[in-house]
Short mmCIF file of C-alpha atoms and ligand atoms in Angstrom, two decimals:
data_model
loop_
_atom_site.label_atom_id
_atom_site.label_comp_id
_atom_site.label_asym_id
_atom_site.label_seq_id
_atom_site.Cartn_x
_atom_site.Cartn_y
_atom_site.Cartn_z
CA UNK A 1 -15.34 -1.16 -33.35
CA UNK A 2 -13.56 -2.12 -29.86
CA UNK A 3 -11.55 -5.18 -30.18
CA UNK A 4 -12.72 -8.41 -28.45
CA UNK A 5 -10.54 -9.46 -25.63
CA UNK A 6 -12.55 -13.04 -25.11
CA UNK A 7 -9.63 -15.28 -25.52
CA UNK A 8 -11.89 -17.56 -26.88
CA UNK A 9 -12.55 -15.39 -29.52
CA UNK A 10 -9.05 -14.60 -30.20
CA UNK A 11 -8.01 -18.19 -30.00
CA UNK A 12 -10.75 -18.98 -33.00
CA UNK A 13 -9.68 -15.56 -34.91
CA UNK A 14 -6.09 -17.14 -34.35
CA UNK A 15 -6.55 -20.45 -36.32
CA UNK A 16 -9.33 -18.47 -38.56
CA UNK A 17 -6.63 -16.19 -39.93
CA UNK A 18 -3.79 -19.97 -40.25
CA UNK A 19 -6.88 -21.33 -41.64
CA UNK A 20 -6.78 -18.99 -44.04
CA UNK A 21 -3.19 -18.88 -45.18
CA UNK A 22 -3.04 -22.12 -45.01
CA UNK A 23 -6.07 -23.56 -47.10
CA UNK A 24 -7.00 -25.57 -44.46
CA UNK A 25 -9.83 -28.19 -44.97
CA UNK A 26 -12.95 -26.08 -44.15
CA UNK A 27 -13.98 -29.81 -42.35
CA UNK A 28 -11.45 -29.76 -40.20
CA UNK A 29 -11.36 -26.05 -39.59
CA UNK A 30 -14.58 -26.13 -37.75
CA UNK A 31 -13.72 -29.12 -35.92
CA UNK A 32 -10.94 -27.17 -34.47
CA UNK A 33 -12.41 -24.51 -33.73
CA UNK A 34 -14.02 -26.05 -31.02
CA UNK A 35 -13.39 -28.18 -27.89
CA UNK A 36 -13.98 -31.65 -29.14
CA UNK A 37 -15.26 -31.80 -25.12
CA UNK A 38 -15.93 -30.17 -21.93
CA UNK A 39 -16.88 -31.06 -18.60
CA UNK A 40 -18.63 -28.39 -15.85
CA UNK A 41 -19.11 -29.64 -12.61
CA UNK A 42 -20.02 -27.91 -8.98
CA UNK A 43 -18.04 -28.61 -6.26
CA UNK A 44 -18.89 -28.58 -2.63
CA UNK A 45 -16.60 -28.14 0.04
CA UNK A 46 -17.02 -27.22 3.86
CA UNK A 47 -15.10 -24.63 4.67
CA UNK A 48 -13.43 -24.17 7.98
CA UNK A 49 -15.83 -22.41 9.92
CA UNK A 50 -18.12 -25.29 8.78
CA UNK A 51 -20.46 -23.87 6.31
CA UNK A 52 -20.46 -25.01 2.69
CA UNK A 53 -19.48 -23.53 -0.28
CA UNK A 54 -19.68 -24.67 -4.08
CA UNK A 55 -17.22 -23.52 -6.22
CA UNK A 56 -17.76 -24.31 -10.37
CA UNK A 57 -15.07 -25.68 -12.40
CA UNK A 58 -14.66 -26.61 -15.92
CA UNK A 59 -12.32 -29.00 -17.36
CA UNK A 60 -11.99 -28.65 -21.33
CA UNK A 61 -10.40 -31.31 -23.68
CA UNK A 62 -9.74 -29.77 -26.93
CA UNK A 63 -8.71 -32.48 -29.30
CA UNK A 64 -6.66 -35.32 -28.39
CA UNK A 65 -5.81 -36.43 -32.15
CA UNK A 66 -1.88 -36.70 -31.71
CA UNK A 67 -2.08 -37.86 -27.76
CA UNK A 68 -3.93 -37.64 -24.38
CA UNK A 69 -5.27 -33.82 -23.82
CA UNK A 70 -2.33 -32.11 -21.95
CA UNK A 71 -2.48 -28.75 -19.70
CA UNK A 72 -3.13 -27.07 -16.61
CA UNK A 73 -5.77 -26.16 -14.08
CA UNK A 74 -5.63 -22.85 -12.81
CA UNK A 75 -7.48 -21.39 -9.82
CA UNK A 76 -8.67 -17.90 -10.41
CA UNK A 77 -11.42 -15.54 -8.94
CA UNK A 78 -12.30 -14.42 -12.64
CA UNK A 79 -12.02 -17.27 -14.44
CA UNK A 80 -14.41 -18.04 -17.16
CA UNK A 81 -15.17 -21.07 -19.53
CA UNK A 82 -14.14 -18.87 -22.88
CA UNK A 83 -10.67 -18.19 -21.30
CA UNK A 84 -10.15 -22.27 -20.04
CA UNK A 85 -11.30 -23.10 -23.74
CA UNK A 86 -8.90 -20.73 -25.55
CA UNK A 87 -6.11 -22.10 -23.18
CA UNK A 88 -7.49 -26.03 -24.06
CA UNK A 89 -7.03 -25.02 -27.46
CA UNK A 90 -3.23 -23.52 -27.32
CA UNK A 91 -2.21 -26.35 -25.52
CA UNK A 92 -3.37 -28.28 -28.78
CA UNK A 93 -0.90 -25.95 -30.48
CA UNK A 94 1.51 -25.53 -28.08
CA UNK A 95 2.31 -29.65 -27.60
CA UNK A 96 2.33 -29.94 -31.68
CA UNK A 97 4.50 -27.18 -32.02
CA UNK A 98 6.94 -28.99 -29.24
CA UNK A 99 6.00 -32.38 -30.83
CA UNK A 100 4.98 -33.91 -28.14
CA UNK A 101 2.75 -36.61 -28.13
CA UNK A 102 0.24 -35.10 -26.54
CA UNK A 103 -3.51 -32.99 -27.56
CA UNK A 104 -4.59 -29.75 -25.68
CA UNK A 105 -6.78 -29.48 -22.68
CA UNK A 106 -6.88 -27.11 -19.54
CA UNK A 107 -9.06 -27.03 -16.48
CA UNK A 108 -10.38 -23.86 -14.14
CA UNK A 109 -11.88 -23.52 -10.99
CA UNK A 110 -13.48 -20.44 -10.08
CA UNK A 111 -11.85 -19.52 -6.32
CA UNK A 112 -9.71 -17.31 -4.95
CA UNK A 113 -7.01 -19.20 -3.37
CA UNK A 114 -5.45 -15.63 -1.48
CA UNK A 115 -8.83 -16.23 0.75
CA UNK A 116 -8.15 -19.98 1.48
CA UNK A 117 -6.62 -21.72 4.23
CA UNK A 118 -4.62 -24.86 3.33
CA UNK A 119 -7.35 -27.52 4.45
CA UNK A 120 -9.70 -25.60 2.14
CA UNK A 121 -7.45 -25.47 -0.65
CA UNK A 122 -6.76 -29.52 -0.10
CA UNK A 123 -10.65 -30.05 -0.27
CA UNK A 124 -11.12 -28.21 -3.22
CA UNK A 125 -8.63 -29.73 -5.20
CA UNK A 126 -9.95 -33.62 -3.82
CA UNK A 127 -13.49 -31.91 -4.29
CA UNK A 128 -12.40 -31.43 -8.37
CA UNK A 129 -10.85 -34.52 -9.33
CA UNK A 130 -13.70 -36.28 -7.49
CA UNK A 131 -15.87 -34.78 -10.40
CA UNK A 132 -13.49 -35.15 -13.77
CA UNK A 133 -11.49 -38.16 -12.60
CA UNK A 134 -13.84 -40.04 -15.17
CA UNK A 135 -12.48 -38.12 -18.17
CA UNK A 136 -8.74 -37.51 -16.70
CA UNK A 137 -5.96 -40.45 -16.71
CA UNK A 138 -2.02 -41.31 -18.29
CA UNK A 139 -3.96 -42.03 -21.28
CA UNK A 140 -6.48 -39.52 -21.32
CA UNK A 141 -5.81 -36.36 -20.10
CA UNK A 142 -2.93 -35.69 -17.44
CA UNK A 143 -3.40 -32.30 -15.87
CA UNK A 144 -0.20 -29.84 -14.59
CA UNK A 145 -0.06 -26.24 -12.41
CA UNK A 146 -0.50 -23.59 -13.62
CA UNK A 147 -1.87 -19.67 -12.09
CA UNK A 148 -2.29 -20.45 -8.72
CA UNK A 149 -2.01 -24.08 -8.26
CA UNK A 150 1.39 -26.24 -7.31
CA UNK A 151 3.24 -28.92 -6.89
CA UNK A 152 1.02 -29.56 -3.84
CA UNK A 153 -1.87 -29.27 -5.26
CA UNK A 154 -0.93 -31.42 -7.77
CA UNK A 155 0.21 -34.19 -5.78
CA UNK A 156 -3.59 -33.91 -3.34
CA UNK A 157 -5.14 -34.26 -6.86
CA UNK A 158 -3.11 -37.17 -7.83
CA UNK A 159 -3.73 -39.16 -4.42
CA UNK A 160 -7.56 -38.59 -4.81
CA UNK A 161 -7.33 -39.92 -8.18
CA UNK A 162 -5.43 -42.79 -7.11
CA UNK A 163 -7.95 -43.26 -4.64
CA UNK A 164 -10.51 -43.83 -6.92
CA UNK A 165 -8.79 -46.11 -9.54
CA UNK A 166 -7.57 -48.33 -6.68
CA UNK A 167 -3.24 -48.11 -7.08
CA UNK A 168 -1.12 -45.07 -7.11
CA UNK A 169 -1.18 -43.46 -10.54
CA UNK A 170 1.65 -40.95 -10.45
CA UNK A 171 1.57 -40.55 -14.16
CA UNK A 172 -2.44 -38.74 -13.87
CA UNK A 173 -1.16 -35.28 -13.30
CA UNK A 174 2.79 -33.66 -13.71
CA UNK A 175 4.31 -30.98 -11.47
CA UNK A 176 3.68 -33.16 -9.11
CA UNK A 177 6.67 -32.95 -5.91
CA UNK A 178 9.63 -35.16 -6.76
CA UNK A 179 8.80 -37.64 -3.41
CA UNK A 180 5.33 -38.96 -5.55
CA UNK A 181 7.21 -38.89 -9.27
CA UNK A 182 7.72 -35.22 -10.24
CA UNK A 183 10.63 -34.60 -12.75
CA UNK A 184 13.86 -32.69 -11.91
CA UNK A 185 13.86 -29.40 -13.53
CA UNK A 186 9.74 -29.20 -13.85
CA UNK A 187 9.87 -26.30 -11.32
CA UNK A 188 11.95 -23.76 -13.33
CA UNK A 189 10.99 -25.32 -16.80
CA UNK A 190 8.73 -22.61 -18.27
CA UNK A 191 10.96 -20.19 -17.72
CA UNK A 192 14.24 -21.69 -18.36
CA UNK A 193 12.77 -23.05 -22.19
CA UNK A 194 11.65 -19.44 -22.51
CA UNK A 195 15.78 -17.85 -21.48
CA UNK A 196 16.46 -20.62 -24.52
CA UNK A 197 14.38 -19.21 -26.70
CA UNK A 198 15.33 -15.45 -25.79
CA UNK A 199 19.07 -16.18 -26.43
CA UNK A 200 18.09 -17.32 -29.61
CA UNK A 201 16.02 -14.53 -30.85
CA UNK A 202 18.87 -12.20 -29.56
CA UNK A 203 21.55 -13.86 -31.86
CA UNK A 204 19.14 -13.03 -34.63
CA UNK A 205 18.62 -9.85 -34.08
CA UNK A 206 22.23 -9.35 -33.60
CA UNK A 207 21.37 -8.08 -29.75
CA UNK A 208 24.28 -9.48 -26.90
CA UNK A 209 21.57 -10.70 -24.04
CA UNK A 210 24.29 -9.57 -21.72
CA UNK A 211 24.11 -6.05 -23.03
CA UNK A 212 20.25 -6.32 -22.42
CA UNK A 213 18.01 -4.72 -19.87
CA UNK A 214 15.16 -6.90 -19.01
CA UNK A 215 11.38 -5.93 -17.73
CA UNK A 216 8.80 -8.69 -16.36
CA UNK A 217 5.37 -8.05 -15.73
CA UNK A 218 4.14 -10.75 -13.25
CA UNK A 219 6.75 -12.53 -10.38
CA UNK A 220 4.90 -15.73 -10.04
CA UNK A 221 6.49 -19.19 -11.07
CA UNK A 222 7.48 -18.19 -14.70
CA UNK A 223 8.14 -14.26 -13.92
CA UNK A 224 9.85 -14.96 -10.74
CA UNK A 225 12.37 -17.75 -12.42
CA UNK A 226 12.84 -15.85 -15.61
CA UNK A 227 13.79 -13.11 -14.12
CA UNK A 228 16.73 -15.01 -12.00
CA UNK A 229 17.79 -17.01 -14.96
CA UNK A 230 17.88 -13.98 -17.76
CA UNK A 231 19.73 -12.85 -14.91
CA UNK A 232 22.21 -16.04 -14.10
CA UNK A 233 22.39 -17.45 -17.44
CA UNK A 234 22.08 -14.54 -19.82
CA UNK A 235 23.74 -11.96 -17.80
CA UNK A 236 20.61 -9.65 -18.81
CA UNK A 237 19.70 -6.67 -16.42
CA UNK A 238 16.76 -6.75 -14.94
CA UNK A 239 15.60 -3.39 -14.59
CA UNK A 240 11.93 -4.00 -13.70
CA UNK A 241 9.29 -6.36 -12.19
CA UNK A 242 5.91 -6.35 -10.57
CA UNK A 243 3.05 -8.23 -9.59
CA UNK A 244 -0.87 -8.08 -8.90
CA UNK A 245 0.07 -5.13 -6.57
CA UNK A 246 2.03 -3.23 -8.59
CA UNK A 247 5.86 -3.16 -10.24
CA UNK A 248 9.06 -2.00 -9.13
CA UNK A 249 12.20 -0.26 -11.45
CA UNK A 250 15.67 0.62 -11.30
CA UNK A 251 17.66 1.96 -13.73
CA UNK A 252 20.96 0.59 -12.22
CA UNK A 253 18.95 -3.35 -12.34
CA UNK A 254 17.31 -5.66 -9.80
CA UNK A 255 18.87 -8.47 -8.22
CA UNK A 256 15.81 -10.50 -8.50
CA UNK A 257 17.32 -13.13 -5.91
CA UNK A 258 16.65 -10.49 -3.75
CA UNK A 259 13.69 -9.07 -5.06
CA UNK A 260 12.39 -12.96 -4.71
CA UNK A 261 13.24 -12.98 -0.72
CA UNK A 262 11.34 -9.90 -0.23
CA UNK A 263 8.35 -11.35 -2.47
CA UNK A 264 8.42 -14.29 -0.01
CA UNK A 265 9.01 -12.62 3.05
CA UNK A 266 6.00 -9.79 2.38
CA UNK A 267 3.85 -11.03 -0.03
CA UNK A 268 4.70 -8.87 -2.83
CA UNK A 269 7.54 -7.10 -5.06
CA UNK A 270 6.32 -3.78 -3.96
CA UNK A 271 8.16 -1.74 -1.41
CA UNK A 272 11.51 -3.29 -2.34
CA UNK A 273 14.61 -1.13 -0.75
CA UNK A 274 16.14 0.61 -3.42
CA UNK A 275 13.37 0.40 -6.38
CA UNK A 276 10.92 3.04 -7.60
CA UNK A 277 7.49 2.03 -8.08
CA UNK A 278 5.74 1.09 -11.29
CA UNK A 279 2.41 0.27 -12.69
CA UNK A 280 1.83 -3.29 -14.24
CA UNK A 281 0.57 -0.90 -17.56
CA UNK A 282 4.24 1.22 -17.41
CA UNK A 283 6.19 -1.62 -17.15
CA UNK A 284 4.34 -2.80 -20.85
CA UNK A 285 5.50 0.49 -22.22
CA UNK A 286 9.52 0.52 -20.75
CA UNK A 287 12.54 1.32 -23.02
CA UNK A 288 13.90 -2.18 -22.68
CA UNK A 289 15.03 -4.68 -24.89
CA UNK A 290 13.37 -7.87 -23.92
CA UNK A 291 9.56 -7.51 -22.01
CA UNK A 292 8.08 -10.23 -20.83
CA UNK A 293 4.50 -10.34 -20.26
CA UNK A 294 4.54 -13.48 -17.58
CA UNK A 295 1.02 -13.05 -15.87
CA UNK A 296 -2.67 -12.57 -17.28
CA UNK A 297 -3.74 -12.59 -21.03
CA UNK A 298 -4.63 -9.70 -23.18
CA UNK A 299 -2.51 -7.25 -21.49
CA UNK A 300 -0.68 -6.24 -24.95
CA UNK A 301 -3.50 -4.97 -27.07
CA UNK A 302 -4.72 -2.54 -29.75
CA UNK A 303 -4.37 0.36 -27.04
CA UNK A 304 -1.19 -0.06 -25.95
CA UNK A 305 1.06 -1.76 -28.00
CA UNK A 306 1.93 1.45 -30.38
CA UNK A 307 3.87 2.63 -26.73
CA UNK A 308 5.93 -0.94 -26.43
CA UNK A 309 9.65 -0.19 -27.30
CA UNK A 310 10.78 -3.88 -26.25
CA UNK A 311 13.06 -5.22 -28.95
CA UNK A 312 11.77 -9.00 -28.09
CA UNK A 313 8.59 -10.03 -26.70
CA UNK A 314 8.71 -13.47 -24.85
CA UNK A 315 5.14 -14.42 -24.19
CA UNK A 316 5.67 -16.16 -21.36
CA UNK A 317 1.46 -15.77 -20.00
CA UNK A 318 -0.82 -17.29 -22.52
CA UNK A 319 -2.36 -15.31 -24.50
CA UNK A 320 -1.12 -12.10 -23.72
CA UNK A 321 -1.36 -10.13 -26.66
CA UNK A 322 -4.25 -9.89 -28.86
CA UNK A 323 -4.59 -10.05 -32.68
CA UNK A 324 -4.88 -6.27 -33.31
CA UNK A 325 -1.28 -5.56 -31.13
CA UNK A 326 0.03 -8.68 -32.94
CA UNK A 327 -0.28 -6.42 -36.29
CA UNK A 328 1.33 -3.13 -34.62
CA UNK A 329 4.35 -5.32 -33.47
CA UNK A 330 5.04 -7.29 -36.34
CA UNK A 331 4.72 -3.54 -38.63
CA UNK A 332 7.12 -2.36 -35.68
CA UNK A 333 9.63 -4.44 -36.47
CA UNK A 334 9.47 -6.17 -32.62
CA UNK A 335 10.41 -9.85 -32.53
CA UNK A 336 7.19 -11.81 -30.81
CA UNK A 337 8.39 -15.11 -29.21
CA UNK A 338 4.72 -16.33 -29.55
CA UNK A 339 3.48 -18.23 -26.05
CA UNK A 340 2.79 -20.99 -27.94
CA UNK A 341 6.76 -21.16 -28.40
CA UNK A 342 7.95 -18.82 -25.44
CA UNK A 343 6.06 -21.10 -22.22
CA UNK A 344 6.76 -24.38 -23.63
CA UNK A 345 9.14 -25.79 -21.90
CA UNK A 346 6.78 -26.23 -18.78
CA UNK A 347 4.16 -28.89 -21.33
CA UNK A 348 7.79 -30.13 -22.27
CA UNK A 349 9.67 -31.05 -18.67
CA UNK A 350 5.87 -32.20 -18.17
CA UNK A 351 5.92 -34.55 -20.79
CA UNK A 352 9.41 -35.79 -19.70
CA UNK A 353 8.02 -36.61 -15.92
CA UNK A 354 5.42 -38.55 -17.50
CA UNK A 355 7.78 -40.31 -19.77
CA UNK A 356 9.32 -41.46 -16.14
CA UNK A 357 6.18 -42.28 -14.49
CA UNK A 358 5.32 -44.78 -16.99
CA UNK A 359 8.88 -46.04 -17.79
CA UNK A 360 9.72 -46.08 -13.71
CA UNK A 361 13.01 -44.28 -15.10
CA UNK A 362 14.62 -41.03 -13.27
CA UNK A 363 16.22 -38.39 -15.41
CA UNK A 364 18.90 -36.32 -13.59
CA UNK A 365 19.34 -32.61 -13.97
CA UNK A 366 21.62 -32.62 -16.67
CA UNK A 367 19.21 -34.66 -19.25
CA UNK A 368 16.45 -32.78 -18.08
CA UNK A 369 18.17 -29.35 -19.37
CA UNK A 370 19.45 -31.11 -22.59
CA UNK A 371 16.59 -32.41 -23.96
CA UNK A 372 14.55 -29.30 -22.97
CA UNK A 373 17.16 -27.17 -24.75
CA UNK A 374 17.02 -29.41 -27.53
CA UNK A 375 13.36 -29.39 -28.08
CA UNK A 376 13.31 -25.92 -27.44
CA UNK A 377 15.58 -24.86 -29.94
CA UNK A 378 13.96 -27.42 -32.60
CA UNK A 379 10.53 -25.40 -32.29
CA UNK A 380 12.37 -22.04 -32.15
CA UNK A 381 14.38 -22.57 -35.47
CA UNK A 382 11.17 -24.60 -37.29
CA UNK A 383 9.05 -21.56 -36.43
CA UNK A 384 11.64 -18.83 -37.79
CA UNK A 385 12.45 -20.61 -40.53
CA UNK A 386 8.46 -21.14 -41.40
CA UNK A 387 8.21 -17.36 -40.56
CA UNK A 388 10.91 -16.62 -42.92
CA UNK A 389 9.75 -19.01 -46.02
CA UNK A 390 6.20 -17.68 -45.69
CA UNK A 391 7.20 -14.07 -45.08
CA UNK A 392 4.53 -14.13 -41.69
CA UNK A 393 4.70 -13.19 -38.06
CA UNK A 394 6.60 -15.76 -35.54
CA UNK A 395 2.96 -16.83 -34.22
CA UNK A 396 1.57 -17.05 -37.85
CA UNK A 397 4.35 -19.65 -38.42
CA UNK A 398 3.96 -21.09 -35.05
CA UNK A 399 0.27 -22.11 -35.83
CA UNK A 400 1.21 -23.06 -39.33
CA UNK A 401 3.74 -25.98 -37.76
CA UNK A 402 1.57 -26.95 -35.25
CA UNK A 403 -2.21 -26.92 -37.11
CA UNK A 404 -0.24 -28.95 -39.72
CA UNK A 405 0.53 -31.53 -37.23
CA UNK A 406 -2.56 -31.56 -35.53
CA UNK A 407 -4.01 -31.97 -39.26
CA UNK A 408 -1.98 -34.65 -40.42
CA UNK A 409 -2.84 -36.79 -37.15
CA UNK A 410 -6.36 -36.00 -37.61
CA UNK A 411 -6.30 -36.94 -41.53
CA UNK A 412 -4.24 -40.15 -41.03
CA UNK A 413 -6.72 -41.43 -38.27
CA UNK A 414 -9.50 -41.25 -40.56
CA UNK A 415 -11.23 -38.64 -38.51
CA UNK A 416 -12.84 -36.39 -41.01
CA UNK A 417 -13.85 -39.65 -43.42
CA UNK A 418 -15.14 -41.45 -40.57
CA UNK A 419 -17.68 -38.86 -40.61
CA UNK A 420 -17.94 -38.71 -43.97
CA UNK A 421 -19.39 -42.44 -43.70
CA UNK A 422 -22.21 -41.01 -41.65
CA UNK A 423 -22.94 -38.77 -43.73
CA UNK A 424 -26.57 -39.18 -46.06
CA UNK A 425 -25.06 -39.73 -49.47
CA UNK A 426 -22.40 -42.02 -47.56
CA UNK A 427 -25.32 -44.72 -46.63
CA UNK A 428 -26.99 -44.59 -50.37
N1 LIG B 501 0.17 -24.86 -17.49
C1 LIG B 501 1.36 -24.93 -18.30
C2 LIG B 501 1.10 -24.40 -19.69
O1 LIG B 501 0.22 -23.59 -19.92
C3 LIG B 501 1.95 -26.31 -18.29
C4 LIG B 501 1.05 -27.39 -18.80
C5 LIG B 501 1.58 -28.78 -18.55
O2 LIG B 501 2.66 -28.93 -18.01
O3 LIG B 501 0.85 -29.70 -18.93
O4 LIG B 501 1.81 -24.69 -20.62
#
């Protein structure tokens, strides 16, 4: 049988297989196993040469039972409502496993933002929050970047928003640029709670990061940062990177401050003076010591992940490996820093610039860092230590902290007896 790379799927074999080992309520089970919402809309926006196009988007609120749904909206030619729901649904896990007090939600818009000019991309993002500003707010649902959207697109959907409540709301969306209430620190956040998180899982495997040679698939926001901060903070080399056109190696190590300038001044890591090319599937299969997937999901799978030789996997995509390469790595020996755990730190500096939209506080540098490492290291050492107790893989334990959370909340509000009331023998 080939193995299902819906992430939807995987997301629901995920918490199946927690379910499991955890003897979850079967009640609450299925409720989880679902969005508790979702919202399609079609969007129409003229286009500069003045014809109209309508682009579909989805916006997906998993379960808000410990907080308003938190997550991103990504732009992306394939996008699909299975992958925004499996991402709605890790965010659930991802903010518990943090404890933050936030639920899980994500948003997509199928586009391909390489092909559109600035106006375009200005009107799409209006053209979106003109359809789902009804279900998004501080309270209820407080969107974020992620693949291909940005600070700027943030901050267009926060004005239109504003727009239609009546008074600037700066606390509706986070990422946002610092002028209109971002955070300090949000840019680099995902990948500086994920250098956290690798220094950790190096002093337990006894590894010295500064010993450690380093490969990144995917030089976006996340890729790009972690691979200048394992470099600056860890000391790691980085030996390879690439991105949707292909990768780049050296043997001798990347300066990836470098590597970044060319990225910004061509378009790509490809062609970089000095590196041998490489193909987004080699880079998977390098003799390195930490790999971090940092682009699509389900690029680790059943096919490939015999060939990975990494010592630590830091998850920095979502979802990018799937349950059969989760069993080969875990018999393997590697050490999985789950996403869940791995990309954090992006929900977390996220949840701090909303903590200072609605106090009208600033945070400097300094206590942005702190309480990110802090938080960080809190879920690392919970997770390992769950991992350890239970004798399971690091994402096991992961979803067994943050189901239990989600579970509590869920119990304590009343939500499963609340329907219990409805139910026939309830009303006899
Ligand atoms: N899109 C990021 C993620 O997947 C950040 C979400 C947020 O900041 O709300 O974690």
């Amino acid at each position: 049988m080939t193995e299902t790379l819906n992430p939807f799927a995987i997301a629901q074999a995920q918490l199946d297989h927690v379910a499991a080992h955890m003897k979850l309520d079967p009640g609450l089970h299925s409720l989880l196993r679902e969005p508790r919402r979702e919202l399609h809309v079609s969007l129409p926006v003229r286009m500069d040469d003045g014809t109209v196009r309508v682009f579909k988007g989805f916006r997906v609120q998993h379960n808000d039972a410990r907080g308003p749904c938190k997550g991103g909206i990504r732009f992306h030619p394939s996008e699909t409502i299975d992958a925004v729901r499996a991402l709605a649904a890790w965010m659930t896990w991802k903010t518990a496993l943090l404890d933050l007090p936030f639920g899980g939600g994500k948003g997509g818009v199928i586009c391909d933002p390489s092909l559109m000019s600035p106006s375009e991309l200005e009107r799409l993002s209006r053209a979106y929050i003109n359809e789902v500003w009804r279900i998004i707010g501080p309270e209820r649902d407080i969107p974020a970047p992620d693949i291909f959207t940005n600070p700027q697109v943030m901050s267009w959907m926060m004005d239109e928003y504003s727009k239609h409540v009546g008074y600037p709301v700066p606390g509706v969306v986070t990422g946002k640029p610092l002028s209109v209430g971002g955070s300090v620190g949000r840019e680099d956040a995902t990948a500086r709670g994920g250098v956290v998180v690798v220094r950790e899982a190096s002093r337990q495997l006894g590894l010295d990061p500064a010993q450690s040679r380093v490969a990144i698939q995917g030089f976006g926001n996340v890729g790009g940062f972690a691979a200048m901060l394992s470099k600056d903070i860890l000391g790691s080399d980085i030996v390879a990177v690439s991105d949707v056109y292909g990768g780049i190696y050296s043997a001798q190590g990347l300066d990836p401050h470098a590597v970044m300038r060319h990225r910004q001044k061509t378009g790509s890591v490809t062609g970089f003076p000095g590196a041998e090319p490489i193909t987004n599937e080699a880079i998977l299969e390098l003799d390195v010591d930490v790999l971090w997937p940092a682009a699509l999901e389900s690029v680790i799978t059943g096919a490939n992940a015999g060939r990975v030789k990494a010592k630590i996997v830091a998850e920095a995509a979502n979802g990018p490996t799937t349950p059969e390469a989760d069993r080969i790595l875990f018999e393997k020996g590697v050490f999985v820093v789950p996403d869940l755990l791995c990309n954090a730190g992006g929900v977390t500096v996220s949840h701090f610039e909303w903590v200072q939209n609605v106090t009208g506080l600033k945070w400097d540098d300094a206590q942005v860092h702190r309480e990110l490492e802090r938080k960080m290291l809190a879920a690392f050492h919970e997770t390992v230590a769950t991992a350890r107790a239970q004798k399971v893989d690091n994402r096991t334990a992961a979803y067994v902290v943050a189901v239990g959370r989600v579970a509590e909340a869920m119990r304590v509000r009343g939500w499963l007896q609340s329907y219990m009331c409805l139910a026939p023998e309830a009303k006899e």
